[in-house]
CSV table of C-alpha atoms in Angstrom, one decimal:
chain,number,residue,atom,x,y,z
A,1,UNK,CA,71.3,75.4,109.0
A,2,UNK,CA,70.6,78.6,111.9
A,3,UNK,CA,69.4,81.2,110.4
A,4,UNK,CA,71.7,84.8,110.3
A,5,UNK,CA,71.1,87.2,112.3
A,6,UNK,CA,70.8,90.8,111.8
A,7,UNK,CA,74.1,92.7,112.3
A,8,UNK,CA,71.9,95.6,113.6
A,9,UNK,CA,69.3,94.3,115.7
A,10,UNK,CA,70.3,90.8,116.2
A,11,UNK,CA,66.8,89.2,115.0
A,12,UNK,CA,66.6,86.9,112.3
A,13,UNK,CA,66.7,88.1,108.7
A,14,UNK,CA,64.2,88.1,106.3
A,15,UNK,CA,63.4,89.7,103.4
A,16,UNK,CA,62.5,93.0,105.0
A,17,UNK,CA,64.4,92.9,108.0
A,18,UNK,CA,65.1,96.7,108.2
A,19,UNK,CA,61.5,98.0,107.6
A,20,UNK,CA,60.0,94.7,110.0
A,21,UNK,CA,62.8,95.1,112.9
A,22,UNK,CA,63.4,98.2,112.8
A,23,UNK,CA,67.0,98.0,111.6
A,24,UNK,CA,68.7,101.0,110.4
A,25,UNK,CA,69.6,101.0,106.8
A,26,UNK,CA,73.6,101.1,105.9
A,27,UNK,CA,74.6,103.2,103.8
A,28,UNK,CA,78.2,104.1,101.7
A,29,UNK,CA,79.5,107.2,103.2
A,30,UNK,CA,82.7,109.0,101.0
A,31,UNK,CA,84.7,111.7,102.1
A,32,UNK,CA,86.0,114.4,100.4
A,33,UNK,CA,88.1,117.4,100.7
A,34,UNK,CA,86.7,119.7,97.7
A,35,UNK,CA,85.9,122.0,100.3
A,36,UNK,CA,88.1,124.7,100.9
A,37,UNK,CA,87.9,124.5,104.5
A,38,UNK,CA,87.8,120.4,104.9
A,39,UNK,CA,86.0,117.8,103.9
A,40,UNK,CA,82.6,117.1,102.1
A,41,UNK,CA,81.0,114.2,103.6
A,42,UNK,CA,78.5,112.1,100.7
A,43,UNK,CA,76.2,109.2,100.8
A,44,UNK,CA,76.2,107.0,97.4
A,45,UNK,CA,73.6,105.6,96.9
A,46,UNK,CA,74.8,102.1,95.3
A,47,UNK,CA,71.4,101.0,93.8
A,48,UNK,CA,71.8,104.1,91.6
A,49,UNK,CA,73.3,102.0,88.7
A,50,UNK,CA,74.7,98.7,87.7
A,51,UNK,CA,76.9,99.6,84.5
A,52,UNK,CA,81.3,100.3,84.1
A,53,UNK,CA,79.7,102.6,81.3
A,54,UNK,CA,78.3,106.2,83.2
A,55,UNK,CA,80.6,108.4,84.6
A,56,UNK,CA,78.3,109.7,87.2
A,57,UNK,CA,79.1,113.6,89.1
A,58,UNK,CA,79.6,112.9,93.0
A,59,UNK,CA,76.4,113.8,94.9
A,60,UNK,CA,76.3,116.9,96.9
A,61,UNK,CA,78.3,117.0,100.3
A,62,UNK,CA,75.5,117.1,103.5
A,63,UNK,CA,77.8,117.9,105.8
A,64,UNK,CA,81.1,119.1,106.2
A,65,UNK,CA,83.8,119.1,108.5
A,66,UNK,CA,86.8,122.1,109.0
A,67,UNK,CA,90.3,120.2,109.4
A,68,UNK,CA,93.4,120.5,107.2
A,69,UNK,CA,92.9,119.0,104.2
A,70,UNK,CA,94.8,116.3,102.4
A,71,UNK,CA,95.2,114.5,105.8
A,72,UNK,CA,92.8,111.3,105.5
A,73,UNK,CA,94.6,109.0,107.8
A,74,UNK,CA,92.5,111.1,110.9
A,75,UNK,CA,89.1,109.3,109.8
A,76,UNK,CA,88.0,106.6,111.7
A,77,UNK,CA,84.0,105.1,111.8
A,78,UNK,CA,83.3,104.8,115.7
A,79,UNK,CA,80.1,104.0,117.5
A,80,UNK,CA,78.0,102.8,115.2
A,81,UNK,CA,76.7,105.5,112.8
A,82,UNK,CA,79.4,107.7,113.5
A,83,UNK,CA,82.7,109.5,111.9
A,84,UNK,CA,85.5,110.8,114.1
A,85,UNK,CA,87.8,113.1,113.0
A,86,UNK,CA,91.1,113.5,115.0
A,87,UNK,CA,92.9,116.0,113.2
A,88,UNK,CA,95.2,117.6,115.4
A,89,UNK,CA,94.9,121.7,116.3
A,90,UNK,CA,91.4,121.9,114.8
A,91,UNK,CA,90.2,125.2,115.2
A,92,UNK,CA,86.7,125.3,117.3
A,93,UNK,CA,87.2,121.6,119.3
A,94,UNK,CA,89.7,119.0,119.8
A,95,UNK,CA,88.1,116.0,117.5
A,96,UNK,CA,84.7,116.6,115.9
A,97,UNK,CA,81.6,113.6,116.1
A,98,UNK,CA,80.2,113.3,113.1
A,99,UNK,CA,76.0,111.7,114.1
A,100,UNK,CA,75.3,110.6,110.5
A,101,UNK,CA,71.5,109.2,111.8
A,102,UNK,CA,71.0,113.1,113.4
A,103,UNK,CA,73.4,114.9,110.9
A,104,UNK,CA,74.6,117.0,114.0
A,105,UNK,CA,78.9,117.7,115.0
A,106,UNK,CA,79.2,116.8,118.9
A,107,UNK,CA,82.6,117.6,120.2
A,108,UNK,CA,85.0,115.3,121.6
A,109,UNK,CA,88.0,114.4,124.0
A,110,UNK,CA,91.2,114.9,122.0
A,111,UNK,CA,93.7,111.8,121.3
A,112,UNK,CA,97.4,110.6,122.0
A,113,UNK,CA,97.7,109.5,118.3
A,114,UNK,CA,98.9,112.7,116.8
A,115,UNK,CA,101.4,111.0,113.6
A,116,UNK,CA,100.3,107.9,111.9
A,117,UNK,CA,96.9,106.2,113.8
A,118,UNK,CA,95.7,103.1,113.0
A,119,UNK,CA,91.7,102.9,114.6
A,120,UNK,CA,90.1,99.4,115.1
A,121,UNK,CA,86.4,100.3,116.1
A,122,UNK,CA,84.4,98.1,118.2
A,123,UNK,CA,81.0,98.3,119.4
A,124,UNK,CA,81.0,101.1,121.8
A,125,UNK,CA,84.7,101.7,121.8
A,126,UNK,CA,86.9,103.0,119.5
A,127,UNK,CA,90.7,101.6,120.2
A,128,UNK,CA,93.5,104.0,118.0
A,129,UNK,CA,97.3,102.5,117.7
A,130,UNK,CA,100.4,104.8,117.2
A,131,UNK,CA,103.9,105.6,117.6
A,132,UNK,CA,104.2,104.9,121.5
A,133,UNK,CA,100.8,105.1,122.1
A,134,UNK,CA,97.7,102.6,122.5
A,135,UNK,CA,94.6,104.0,123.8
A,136,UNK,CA,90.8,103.3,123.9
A,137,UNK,CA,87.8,106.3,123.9
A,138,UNK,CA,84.4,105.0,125.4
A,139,UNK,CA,80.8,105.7,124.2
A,140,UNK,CA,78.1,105.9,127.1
A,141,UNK,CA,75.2,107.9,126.3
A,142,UNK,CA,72.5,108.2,128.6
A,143,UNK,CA,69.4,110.8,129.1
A,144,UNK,CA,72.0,113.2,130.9
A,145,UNK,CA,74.7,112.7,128.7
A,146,UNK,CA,77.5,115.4,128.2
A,147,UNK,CA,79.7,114.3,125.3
A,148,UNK,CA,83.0,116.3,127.5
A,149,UNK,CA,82.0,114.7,130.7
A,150,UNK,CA,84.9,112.8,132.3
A,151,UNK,CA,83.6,110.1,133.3
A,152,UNK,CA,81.8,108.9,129.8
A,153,UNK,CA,83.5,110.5,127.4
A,154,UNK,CA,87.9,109.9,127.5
A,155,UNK,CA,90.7,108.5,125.9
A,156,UNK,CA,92.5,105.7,128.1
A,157,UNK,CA,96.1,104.4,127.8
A,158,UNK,CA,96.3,101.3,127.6
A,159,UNK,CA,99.1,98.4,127.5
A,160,UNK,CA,101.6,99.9,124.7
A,161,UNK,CA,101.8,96.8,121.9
A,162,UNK,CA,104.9,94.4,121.7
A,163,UNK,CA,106.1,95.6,118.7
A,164,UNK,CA,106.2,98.8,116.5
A,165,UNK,CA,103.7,101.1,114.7
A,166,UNK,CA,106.0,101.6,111.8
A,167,UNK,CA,106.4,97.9,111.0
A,168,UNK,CA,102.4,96.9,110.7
A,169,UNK,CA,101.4,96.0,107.3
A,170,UNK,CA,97.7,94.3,108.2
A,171,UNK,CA,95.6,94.0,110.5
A,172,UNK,CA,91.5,92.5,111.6
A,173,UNK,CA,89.2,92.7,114.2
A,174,UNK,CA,87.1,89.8,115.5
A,175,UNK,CA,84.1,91.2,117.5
A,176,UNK,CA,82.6,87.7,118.4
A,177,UNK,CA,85.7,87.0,119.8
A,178,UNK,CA,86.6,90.4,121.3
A,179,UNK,CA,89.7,90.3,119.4
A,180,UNK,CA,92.3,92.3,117.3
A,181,UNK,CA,94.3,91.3,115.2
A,182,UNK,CA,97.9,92.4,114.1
A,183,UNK,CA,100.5,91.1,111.5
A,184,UNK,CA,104.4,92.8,111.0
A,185,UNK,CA,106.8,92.6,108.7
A,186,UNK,CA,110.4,93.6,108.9
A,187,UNK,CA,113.4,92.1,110.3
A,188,UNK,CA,111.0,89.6,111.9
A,189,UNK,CA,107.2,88.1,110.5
A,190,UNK,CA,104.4,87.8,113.0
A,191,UNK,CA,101.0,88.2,114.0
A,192,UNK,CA,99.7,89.8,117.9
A,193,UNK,CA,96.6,89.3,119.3
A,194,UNK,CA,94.9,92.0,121.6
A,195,UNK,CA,92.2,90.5,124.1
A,196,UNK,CA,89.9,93.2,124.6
A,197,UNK,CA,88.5,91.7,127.9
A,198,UNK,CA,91.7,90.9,129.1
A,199,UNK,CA,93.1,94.1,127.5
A,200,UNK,CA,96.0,92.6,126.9
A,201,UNK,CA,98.3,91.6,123.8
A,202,UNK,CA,100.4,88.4,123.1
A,203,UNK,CA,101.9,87.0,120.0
A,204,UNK,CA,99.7,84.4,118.2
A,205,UNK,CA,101.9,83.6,115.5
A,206,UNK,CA,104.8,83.4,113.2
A,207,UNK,CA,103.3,84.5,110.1
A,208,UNK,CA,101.6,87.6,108.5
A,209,UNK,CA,97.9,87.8,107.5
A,210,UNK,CA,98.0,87.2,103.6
A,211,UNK,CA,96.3,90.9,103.0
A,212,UNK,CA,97.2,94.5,103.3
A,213,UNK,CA,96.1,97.1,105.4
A,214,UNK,CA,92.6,96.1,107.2
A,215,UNK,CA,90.3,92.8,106.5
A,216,UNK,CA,87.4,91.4,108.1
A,217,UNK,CA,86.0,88.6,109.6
A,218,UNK,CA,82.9,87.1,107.7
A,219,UNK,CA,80.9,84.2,109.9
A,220,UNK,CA,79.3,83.6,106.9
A,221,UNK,CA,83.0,81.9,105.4
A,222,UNK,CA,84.3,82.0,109.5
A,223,UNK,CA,87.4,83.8,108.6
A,224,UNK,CA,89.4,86.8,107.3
A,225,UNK,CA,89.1,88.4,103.7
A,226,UNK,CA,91.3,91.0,102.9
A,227,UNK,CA,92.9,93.3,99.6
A,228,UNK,CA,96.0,92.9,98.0
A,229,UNK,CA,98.0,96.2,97.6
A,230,UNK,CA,101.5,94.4,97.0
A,231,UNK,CA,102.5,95.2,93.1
A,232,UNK,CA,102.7,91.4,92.1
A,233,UNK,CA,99.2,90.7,93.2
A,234,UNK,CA,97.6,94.2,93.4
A,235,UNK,CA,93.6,93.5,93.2
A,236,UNK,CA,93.5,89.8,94.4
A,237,UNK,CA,91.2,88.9,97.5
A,238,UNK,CA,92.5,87.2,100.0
A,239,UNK,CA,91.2,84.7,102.8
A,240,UNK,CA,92.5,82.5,105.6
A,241,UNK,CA,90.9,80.8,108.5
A,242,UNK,CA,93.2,81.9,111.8
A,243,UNK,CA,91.7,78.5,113.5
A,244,UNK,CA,93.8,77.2,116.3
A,245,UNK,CA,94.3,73.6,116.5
A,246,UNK,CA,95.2,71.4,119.3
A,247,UNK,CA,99.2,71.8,119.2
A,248,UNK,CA,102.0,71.4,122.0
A,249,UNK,CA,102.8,75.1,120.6
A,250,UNK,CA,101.2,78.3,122.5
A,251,UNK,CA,101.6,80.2,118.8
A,252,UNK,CA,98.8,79.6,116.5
A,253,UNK,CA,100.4,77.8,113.0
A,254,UNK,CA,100.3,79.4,109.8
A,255,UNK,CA,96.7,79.4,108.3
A,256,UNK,CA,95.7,78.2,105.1
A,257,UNK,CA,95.5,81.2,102.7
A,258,UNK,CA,93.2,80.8,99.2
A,259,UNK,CA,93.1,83.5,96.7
A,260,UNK,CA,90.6,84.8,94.4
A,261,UNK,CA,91.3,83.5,90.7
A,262,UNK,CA,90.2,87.2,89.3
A,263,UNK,CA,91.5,90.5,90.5
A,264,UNK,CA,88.8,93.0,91.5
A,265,UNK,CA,90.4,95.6,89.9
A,266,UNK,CA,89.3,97.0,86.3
A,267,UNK,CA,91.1,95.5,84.0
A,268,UNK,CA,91.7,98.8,81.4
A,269,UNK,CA,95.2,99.5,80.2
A,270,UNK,CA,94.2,103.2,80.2
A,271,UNK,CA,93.8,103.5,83.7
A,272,UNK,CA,96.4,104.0,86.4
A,273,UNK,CA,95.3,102.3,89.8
A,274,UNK,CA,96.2,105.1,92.6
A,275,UNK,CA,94.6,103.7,95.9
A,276,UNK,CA,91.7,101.2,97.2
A,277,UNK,CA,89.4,100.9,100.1
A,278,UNK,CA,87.8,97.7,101.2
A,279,UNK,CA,84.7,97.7,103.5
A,280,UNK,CA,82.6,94.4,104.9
A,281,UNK,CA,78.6,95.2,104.4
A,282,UNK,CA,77.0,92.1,105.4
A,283,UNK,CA,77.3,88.4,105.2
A,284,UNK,CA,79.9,88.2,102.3
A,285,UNK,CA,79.2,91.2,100.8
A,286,UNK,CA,81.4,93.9,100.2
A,287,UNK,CA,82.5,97.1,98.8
A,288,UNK,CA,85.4,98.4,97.4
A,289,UNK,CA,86.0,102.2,96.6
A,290,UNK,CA,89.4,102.2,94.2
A,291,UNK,CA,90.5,105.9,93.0
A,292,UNK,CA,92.2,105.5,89.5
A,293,UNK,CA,93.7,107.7,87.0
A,294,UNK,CA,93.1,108.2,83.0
A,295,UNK,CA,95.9,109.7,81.5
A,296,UNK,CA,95.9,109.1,78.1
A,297,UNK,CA,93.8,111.1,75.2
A,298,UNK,CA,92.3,108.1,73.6
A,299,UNK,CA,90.8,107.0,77.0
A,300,UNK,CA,89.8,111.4,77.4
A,301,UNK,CA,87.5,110.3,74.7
A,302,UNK,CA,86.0,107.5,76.0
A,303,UNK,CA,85.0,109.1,79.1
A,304,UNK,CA,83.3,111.7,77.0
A,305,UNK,CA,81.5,109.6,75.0
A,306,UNK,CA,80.2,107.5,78.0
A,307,UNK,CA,79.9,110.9,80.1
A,308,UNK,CA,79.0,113.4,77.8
A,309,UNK,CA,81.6,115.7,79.6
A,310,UNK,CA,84.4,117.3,77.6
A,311,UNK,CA,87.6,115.6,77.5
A,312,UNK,CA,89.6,116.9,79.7
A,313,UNK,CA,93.7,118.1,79.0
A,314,UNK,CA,94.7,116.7,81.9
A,315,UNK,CA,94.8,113.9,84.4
A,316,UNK,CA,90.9,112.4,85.0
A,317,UNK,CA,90.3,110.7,88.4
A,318,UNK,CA,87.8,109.0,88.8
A,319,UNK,CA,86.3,106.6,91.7
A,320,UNK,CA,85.0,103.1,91.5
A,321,UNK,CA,82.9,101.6,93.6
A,322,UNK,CA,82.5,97.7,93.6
A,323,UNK,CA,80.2,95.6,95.4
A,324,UNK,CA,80.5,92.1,95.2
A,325,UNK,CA,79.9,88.8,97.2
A,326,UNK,CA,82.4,86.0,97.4
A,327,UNK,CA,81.8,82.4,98.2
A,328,UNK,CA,84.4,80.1,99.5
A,329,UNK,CA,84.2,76.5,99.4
A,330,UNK,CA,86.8,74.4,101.0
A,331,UNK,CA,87.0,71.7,98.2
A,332,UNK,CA,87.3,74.3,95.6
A,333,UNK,CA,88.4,77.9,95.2
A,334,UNK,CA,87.1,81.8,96.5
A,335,UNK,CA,85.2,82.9,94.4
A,336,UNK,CA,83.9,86.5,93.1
A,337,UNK,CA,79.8,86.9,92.5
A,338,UNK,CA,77.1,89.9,92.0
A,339,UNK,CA,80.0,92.3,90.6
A,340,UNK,CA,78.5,95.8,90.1
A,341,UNK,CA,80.0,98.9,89.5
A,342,UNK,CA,79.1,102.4,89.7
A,343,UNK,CA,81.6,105.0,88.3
A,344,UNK,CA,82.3,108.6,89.7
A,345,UNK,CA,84.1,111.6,88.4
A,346,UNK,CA,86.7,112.7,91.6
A,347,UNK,CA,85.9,116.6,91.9
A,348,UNK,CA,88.9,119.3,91.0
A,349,UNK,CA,89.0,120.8,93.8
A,350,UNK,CA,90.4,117.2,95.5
A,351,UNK,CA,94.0,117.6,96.5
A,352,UNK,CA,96.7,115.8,95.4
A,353,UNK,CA,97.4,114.3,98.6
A,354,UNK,CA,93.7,112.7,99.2
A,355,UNK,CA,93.6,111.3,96.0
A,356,UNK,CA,97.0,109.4,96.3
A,357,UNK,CA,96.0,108.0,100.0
A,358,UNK,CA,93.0,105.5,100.4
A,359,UNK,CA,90.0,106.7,99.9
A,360,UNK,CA,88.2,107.8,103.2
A,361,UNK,CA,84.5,105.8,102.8
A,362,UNK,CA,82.7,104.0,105.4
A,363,UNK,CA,79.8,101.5,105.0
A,364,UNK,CA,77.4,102.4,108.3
């Protein structure tokens, strides 16, 4: 069997491959808007705990970031270690760079995707997807680098998609295979293809991806795993290969899809699922930040015993975050290992709004 390779530095793994290669450590980032002029932006530290029991406080922010708050669908991860945030008429610059390595703001070129963006970062290019709009932003640093100069730092249109923003219900990106990935639903089911090379879109099938909102490719499994949202199976993973075969047809047939046999979700009548993120960490690891809400007294109690924070009167949000591996095996089913959870109190100064959208987190 080939050894992996390191996502980061492209050597082979071993035990210490960060402190032996070089690599930069990942790390969960979560982002907040408990500040009053924006967002707090936090690293968890996920080796902090292994229990469902403690109710941890958020660690402080270590930056922040003035945009309207409430508005989390402006967030996208882009080169690397970085966090763009394309609100539109920010105050001091167009969209603010978040350097997580150099904990610095750079100011950049501002977008076309001013309603409803969908982002699909890769490598050194960030692509974003909206109403009438399809444009990519470059990343070329160099010794004389100016993050506003023309010529390295833009947004470029690009070949508008064959079908509409408003009708897109999952989507993946392949980077191996300089690829996106992108399923609709509506009057019509289908899945498009983007050739980044080619820069250029096509339909590749007649079928939807089997998950909501983003998944990921794994080499590891060499396919797609993705999150249920739908209300019948709300928690399930999902996977499915996407392999062409040798057909007269130029559309690739629907994939095989297998399903985890336990939801990732917790399982307590008490609680009131709200919204989920899924991110890919590494070789069939991943992480899943789910915002819930305890409503009732009995479970008020709980917390506080658990805690030791006084019951609240109110609503208590809170924010789990899974890892997990899975392991698939084509004679038998997908299955979920290593599950650890670490619980978190959501602050009150959170708006509504953030709370009830996915929560903005980023494993870089």
């Amino acid at each position: 069997m080939p050894k992996r390779l390191c996502r980061g530095c492209s050597e082979h793994l071993c035990k210490n491959c960060s402190e032996r290669f070089g690599c930069p450590r990942e790390h969960l980032y979560l982002v907040v808007d408990d500040w009053s002029s924006g967002y707090n932006i936090r690293n968890i530290n996920l080796s902090s705990g292994s229990g469902e029991g403690a109710v941890q406080c958020l660690p402080p922010g270590f930056m922040n970031v003035e945009a309207e708050r409430g508005v989390s669908e402006f967030f996208t991860s882009a080169f690397g270690t970085k966090i763009m945030a394309t609100h539109p008429n920010l105050p001091e610059f167009p969209v603010p760079i978040i350097d997580l390595d150099r904990k610095t703001i750079l100011p950049g070129p501002e977008t076309n995707c001013p309603a409803h963006p969908i982002y699909f970062p890769v490598g050194n290019k960030v692509y974003a997807l909206d109403i009438g709009t399809f444009e990519v932003c470059h990343w070329q640093p160099n010794p004389t680098f100016s993050p506003l100069a023309e010529n390295n730092w833009r947004w470029c249109q690009l070949q508008r998609p064959l079908f509409s923003r408003l009708r897109i219900c999952s989507y993946a990106v392949n980077e191996q295979k300089q690829t996106i990935f992108v399923s609709i639903k509506g009057d019509t089911v289908a899945t498009f293809s983007f050739d980044i090379g080619e820069s250029m879109w096509e339909r590749y099938g007649q079928w939807a991806l089997p998950f909501n909102d983003r998944g990921y490719y794994d080499r590891d499994l060499d396919g797609y795993v993705g999150l249920s949202k739908d209300p019948e199976s709300l928690g399930y993973l999902y996977f499915c290969d996407m392999t062409r075969t040798d057909t007269d047809s130029r559309l690739c047939p629907c994939p095989v899809v297998e399903r985890s046999k336990v939801k990732v979700f917790n399982k307590n009548p008490a609680e009131i699922h709200l919204s989920a993120t899924l991110m890919y960490m590494h070789h069939s690891k991943f992480c899943i930040v789910e915002c819930v809400s305890v409503d009732d007294v009995k479970a008020d109690q709980a917390l506080h015993e658990l805690s030791g924070t006084e019951a609240s009167s109110g609503s208590i949000y809170m924010y789990r975050v899974i890892t997990f591996t899975i392991r698939y095996n084509r004679r038998s089913d997908l299955k979920v290992k290593n599950y650890r959870v670490q619980c978190y109190k959501v602050p009150r100064e959170a708006t509504s709004e953030l709370i009830h959208e996915d929560p903005v987190a980023f494993w870089l």
